[in-house]
CSV table of C-alpha atoms and ligand atoms in Angstrom, one decimal:
chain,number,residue,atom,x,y,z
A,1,UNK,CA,14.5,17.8,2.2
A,2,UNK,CA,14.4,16.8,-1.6
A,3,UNK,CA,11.7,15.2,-3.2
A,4,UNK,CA,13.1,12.8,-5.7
A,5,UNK,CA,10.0,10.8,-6.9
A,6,UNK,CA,6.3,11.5,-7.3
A,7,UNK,CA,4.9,13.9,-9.8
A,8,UNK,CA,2.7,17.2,-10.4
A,9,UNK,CA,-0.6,16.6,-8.9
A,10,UNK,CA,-2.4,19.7,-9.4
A,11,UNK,CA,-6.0,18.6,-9.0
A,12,UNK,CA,-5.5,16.6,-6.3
A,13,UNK,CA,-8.6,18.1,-3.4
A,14,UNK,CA,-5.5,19.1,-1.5
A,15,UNK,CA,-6.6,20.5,2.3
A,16,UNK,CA,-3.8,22.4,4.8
A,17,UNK,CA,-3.5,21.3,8.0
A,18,UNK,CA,-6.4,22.5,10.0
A,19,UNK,CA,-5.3,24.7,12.7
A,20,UNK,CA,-4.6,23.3,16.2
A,21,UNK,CA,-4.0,20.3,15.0
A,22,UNK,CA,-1.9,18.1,16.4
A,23,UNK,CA,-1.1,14.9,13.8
A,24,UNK,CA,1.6,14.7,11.1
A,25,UNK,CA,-1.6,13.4,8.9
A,26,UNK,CA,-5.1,14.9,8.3
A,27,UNK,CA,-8.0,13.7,6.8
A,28,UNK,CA,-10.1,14.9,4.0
A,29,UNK,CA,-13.1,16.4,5.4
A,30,UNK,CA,-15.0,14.4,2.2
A,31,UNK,CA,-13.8,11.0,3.8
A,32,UNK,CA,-15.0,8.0,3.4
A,33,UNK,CA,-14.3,9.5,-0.7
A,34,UNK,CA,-15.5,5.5,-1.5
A,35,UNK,CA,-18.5,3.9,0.1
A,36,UNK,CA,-19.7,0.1,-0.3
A,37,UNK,CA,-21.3,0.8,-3.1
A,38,UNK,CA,-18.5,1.6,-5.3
A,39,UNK,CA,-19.7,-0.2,-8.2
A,40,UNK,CA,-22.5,-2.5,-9.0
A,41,UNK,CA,-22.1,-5.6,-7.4
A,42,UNK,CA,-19.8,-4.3,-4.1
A,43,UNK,CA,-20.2,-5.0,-0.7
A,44,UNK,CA,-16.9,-3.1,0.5
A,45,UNK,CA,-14.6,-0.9,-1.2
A,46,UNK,CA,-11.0,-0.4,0.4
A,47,UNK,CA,-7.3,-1.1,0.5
A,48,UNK,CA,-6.8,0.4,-2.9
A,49,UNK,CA,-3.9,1.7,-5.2
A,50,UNK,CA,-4.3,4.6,-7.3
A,51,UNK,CA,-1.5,6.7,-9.4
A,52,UNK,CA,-1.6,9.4,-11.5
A,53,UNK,CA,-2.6,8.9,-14.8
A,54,UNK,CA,-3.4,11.0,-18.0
A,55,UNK,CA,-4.6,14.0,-16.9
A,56,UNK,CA,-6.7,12.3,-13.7
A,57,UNK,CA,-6.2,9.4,-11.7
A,58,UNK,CA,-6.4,5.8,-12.4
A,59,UNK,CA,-6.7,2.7,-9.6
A,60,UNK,CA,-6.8,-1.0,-9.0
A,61,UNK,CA,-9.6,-1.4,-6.4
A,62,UNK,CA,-10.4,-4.0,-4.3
A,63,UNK,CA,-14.0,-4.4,-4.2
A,64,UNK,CA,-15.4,-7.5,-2.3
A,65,UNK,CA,-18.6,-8.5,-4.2
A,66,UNK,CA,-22.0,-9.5,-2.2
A,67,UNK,CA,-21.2,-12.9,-2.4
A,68,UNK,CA,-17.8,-12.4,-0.6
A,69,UNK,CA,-15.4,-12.5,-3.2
A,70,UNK,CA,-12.4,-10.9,-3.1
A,71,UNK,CA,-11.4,-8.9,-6.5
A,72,UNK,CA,-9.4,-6.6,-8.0
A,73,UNK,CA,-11.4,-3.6,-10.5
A,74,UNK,CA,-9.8,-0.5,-12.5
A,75,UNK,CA,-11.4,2.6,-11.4
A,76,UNK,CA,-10.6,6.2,-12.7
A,77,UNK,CA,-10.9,9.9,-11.5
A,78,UNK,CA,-10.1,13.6,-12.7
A,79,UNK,CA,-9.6,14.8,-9.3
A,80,UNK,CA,-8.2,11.8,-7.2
A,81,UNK,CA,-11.7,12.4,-5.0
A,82,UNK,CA,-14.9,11.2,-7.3
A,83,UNK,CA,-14.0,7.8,-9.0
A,84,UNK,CA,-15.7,5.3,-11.8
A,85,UNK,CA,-15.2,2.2,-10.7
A,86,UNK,CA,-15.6,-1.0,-13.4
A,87,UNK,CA,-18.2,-3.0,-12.9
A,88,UNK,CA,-16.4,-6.0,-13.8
A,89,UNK,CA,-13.1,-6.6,-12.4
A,90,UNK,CA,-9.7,-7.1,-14.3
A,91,UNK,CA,-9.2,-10.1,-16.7
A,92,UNK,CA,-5.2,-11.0,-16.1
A,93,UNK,CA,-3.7,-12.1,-20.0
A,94,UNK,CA,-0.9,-13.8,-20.5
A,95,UNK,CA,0.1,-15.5,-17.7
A,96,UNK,CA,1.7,-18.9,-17.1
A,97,UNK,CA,-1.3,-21.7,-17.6
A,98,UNK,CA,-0.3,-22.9,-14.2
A,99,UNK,CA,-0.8,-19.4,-12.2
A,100,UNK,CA,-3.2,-17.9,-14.4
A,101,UNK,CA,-6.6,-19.5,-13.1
A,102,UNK,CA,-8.3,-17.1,-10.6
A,103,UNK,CA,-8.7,-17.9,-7.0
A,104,UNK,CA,-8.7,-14.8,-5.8
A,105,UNK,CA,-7.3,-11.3,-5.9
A,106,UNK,CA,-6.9,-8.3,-3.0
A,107,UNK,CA,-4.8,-5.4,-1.4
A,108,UNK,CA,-3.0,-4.2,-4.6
A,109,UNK,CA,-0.4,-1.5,-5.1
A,110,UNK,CA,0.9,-0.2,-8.1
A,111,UNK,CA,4.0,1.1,-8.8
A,112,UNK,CA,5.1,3.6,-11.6
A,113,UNK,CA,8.5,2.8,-13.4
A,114,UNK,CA,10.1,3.2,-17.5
A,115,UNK,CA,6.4,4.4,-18.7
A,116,UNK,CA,4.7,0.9,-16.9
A,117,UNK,CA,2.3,0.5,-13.9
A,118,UNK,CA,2.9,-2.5,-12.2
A,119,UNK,CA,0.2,-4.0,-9.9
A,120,UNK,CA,1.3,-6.2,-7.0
A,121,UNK,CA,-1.2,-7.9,-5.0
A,122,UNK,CA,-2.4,-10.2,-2.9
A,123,UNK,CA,-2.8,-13.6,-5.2
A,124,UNK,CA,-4.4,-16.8,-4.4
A,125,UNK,CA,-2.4,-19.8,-5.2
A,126,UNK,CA,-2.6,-22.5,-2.8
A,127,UNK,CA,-2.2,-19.8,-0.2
A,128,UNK,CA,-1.8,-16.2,-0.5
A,129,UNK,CA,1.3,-14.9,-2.3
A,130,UNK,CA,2.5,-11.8,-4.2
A,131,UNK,CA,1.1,-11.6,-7.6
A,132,UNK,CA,2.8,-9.3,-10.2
A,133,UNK,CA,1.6,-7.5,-13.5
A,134,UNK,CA,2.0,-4.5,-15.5
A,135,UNK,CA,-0.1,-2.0,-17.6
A,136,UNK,CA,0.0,1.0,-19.9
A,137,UNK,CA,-3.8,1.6,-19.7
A,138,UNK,CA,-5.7,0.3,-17.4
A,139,UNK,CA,-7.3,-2.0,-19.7
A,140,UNK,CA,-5.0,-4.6,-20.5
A,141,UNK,CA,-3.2,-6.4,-17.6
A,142,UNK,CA,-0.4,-8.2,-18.4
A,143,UNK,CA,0.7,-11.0,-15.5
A,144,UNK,CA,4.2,-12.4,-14.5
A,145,UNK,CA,5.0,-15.1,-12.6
A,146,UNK,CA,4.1,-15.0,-8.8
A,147,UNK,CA,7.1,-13.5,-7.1
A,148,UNK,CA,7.4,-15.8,-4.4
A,149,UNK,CA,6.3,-19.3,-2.6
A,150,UNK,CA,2.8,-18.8,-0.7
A,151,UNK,CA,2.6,-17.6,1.7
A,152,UNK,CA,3.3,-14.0,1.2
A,153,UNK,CA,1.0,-10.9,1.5
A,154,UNK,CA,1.6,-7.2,1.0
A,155,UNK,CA,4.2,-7.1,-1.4
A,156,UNK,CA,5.3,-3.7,-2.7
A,157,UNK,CA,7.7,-2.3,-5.6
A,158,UNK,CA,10.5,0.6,-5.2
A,159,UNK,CA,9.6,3.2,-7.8
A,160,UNK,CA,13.1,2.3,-9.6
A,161,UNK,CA,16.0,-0.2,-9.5
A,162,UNK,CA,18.4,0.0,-6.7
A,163,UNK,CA,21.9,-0.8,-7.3
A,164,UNK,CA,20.8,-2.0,-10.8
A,165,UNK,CA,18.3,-4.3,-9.4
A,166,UNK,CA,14.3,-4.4,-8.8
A,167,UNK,CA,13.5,-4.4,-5.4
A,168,UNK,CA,10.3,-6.0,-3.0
A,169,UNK,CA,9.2,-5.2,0.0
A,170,UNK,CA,6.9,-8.2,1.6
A,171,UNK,CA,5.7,-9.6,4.3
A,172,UNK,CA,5.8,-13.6,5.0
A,173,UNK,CA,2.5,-14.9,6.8
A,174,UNK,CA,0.6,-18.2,6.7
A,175,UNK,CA,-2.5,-19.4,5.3
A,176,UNK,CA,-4.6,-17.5,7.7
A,177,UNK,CA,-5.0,-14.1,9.7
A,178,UNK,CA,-1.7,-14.5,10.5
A,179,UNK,CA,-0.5,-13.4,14.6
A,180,UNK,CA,2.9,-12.6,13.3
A,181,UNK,CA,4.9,-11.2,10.6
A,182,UNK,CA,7.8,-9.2,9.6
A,183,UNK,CA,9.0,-7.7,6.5
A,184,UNK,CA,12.0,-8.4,4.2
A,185,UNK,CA,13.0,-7.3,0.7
A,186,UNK,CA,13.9,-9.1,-1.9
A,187,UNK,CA,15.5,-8.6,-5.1
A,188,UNK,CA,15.5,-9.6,-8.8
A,189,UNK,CA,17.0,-9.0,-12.5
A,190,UNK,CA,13.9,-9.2,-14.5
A,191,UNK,CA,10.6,-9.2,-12.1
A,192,UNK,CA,10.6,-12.6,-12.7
A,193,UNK,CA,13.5,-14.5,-10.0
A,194,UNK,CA,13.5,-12.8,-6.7
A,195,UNK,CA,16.5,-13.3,-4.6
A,196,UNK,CA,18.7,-11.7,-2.1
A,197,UNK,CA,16.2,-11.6,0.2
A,198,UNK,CA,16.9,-8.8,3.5
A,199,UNK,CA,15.2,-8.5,6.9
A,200,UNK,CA,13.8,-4.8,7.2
A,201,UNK,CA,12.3,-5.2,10.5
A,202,UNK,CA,10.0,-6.6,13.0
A,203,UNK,CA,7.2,-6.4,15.1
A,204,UNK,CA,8.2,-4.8,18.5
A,205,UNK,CA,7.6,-7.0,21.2
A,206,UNK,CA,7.7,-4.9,24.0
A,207,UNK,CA,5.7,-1.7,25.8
A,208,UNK,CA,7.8,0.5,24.3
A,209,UNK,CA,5.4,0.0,20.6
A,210,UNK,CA,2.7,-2.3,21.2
A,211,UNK,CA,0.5,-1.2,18.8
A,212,UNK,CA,2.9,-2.6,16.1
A,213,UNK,CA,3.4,-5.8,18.3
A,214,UNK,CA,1.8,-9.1,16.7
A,215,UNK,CA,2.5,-8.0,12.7
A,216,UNK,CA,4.3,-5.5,10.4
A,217,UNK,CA,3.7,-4.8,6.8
A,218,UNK,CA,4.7,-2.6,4.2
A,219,UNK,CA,1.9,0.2,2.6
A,220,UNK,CA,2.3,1.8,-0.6
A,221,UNK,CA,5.6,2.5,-2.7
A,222,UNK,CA,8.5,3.8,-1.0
A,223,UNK,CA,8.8,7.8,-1.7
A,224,UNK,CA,12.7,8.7,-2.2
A,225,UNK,CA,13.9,11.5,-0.7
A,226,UNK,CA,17.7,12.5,-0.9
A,227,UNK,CA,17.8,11.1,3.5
A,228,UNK,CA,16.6,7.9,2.0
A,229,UNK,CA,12.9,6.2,1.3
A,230,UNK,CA,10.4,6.7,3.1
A,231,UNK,CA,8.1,3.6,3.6
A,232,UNK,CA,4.3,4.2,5.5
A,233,UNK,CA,3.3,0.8,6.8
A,234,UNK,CA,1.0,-0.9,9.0
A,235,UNK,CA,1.1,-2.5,12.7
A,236,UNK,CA,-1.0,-4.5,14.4
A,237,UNK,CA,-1.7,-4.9,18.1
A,238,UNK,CA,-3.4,-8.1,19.5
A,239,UNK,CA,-6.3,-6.9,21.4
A,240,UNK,CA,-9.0,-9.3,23.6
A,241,UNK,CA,-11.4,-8.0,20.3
A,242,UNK,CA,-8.9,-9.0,17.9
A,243,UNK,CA,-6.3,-7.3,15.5
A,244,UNK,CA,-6.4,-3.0,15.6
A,245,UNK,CA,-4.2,-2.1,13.0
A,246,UNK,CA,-2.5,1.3,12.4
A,247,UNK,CA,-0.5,3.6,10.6
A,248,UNK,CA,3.2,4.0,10.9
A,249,UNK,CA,6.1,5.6,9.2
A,250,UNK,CA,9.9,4.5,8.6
A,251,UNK,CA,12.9,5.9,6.6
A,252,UNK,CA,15.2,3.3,4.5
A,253,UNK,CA,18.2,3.8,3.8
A,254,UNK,CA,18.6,4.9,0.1
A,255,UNK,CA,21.2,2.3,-1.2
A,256,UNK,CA,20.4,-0.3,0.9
A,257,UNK,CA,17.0,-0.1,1.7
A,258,UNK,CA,16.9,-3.0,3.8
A,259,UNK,CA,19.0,-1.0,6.5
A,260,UNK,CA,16.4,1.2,8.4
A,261,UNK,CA,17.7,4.6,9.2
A,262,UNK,CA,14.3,5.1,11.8
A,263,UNK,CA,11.2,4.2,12.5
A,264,UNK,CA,8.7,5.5,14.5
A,265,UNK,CA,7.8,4.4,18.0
A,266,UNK,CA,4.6,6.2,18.3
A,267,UNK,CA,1.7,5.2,15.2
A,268,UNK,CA,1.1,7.8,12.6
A,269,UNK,CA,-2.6,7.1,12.0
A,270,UNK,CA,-4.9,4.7,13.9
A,271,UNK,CA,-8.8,4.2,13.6
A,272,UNK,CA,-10.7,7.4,15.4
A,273,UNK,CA,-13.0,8.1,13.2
A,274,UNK,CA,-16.7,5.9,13.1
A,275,UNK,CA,-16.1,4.9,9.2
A,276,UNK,CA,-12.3,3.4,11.0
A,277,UNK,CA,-13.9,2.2,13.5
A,278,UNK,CA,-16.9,0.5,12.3
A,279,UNK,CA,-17.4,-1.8,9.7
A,280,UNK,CA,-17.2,-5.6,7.9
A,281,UNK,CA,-13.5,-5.5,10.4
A,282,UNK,CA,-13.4,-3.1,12.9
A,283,UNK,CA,-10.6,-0.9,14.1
A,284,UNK,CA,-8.4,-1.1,10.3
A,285,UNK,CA,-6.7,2.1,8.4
A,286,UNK,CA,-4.7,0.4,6.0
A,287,UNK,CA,-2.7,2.4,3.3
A,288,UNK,CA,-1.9,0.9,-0.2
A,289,UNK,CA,-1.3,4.5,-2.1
A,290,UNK,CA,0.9,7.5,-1.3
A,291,UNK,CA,0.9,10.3,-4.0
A,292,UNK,CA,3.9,12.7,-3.9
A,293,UNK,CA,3.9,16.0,-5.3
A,294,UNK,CA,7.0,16.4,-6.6
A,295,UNK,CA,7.0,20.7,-6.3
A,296,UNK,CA,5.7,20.9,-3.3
A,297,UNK,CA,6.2,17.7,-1.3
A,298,UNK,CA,3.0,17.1,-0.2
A,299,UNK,CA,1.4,13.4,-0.2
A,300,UNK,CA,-1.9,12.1,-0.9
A,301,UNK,CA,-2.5,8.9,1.4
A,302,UNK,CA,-5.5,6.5,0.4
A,303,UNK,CA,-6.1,3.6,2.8
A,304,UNK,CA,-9.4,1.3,3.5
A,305,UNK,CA,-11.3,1.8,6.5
A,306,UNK,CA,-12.9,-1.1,8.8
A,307,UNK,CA,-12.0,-3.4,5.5
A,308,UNK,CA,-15.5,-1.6,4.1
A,309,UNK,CA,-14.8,2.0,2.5
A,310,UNK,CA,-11.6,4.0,1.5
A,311,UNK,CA,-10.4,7.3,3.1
A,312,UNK,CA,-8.1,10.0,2.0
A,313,UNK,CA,-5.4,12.0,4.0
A,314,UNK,CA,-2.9,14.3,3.6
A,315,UNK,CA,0.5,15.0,4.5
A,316,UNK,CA,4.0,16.1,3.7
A,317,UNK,CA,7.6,14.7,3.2
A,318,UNK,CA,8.9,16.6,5.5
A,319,UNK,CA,5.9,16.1,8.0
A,320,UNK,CA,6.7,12.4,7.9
A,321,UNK,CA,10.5,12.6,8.5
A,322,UNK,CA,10.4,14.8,10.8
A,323,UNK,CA,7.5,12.5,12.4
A,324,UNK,CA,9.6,9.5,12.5
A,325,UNK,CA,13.0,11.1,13.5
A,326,UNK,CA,11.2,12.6,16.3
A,327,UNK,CA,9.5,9.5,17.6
A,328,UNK,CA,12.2,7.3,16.9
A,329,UNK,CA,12.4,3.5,18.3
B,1,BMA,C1,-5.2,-8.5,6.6
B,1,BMA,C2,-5.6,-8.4,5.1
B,1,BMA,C3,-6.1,-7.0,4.9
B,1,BMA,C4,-7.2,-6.6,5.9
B,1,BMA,C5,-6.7,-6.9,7.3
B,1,BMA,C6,-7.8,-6.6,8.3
B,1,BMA,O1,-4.8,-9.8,6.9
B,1,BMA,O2,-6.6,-9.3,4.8
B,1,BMA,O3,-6.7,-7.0,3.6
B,1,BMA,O4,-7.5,-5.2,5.8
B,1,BMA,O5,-6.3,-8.2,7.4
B,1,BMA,O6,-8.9,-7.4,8.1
């Protein structure tokens, strides 16, 4: 399997798979690495992006504040594990009058492409949509239009153009917490018009993978591999005690990554641990960030907890192929 993304991450707290065990992903025995108290003023810390940056880490956190509001903060790290989170969250310049005001900001991803980070996220505009900037430094964010109508959540950039053209993976929803949902990619010229929007896939309605039955939604940026791109996402289950969501893993194909090559019928990750478990939403892992090293193929996954405090685990390229061609729909 060839790695063709990602990058060296040397101080990355990388762990091997402990013996016996069983999963295609471990955790970091550190985990949660980010508790509530992140920075000053945080109730919750969790479904995060980070990237490499310099010679550390940088990240667009989402930290809901203790009066409930939902925000997005730069954080940074030397070792991907112990992070500085700002205090006050990121001021958006240059951005359309009419977009621009605030009303509020969560579940980014960022995407690294021609020397830029760009930051997708979850954008309040008369209903959720897919807000979309870029930066050099973490310090000044520059916004672009909205990429799409409301209401959109969990949109999520390729790590290059396909076919000479940027590409989106999202996932249509309502105003709410949403009972259904599938995800489509869509495509643009200049991160400005999207267009040629795809189905990917659904939710499967049927025993056969329940626990991604009510909603689907794309994680962090595709990884490319020479079999295609590998996309971690997230399914949710309907339970009598509300949503469960987990972890699962699918391989696109790599020139028209709208055509899904597989997908796997049993989850990757689910909520087991207490910190998963327990918290502001039970019963959530949901992954924003997956690090590649590019020499030796493994991957750093970060993902919020219980919507209250962010985990680490690792895995490998060819962990998660092998994972989803061997649990194939
Ligand atoms: C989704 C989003 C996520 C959250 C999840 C579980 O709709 O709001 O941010 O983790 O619900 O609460």
């Amino acid at each position: 399997m060839k790695i063709l993304s990602g990058q060296s991450l040397p101080n990355m707290p990388w762990q091997e798979k402990p013996a016996g065990c069983r999963e295609a992903i471990w955790r970091y025995s550190g985990n949660p690495i980010i508790g509530r108290d992140g920075n000053k003023r945080s109730n919750s810390v969790f479904n995060s992006a980070v990237v490499p940056f310099g010679d550390g880490y940088a990240g667009v956190f989402r930290c809901d504040s203790r009066s409930i509001s939902m925000d997005l903060f730069a954080g940074f790290s030397k070792d991907g594990y112990h992070w500085q989170i700002n205090d006050e969250p990121i001021q958006f310049i240059g951005a359309d009058a009419e977009i621009a005001p605030r009303e509020y900001r969560y579940d980014a991803r960022i995407t690294m492409m021609d020397g830029k980070y760009y930051v997708t996220w979850c954008n309040g505009y008369h209903g959720p949509t897919i807000g979309v900037a870029w930066t050099e430094d973490f310090k000044t964010f520059h916004q672009l239009e909205n990429a799409f109508l409301p209401f959109n959540r969990n949109g999520v950039l390729f790590p290059r153009k396909v076919n000479g053209m940027y590409m989106m993976l999202s996932r249509p929803s309502d105003n709410g917490h949403t009972p259904f949902g599938d995800i489509y990619l869509s495509q643009s010229r200049d991160l400005e018009f999207w267009g040629r929007h795809r189905f990917v896939f659904s939710t499967v309605k049927s025993d056969a993978s329940a626990w991604q039955s009510t909603k689907v939604g794309p994680g962090p940026a595709p990884i490319e591999t020479d079999e295609g791109w590998l996309l971690i996402y997230h399914g949710v289950i309907t339970t009598c005690n509300g949503f469960v969501y987990r972890m699962g893993v699918a391989l696109l194909d790599k020139d028209e990554p709208w055509k899904v090559k597989y997908r796997s019928k049993d989850y990757l990750m689910a909520p087991w641990e207490l910190y998963e478990c327990v918290g502001d939403v039970p019963n959530v892992v949901f992954p924003c960030a997956a690090l590649t090293d590019k020499d030796t193929g493994r991957i750093a996954v970060y993902y919020g907890c219980a919507d209250t405090v962010t985990g680490l685990a690792f895995t490998t390229v060819d962990e998660l192929v092998n994972f989803a061609k061997e649990h194939a729909l």
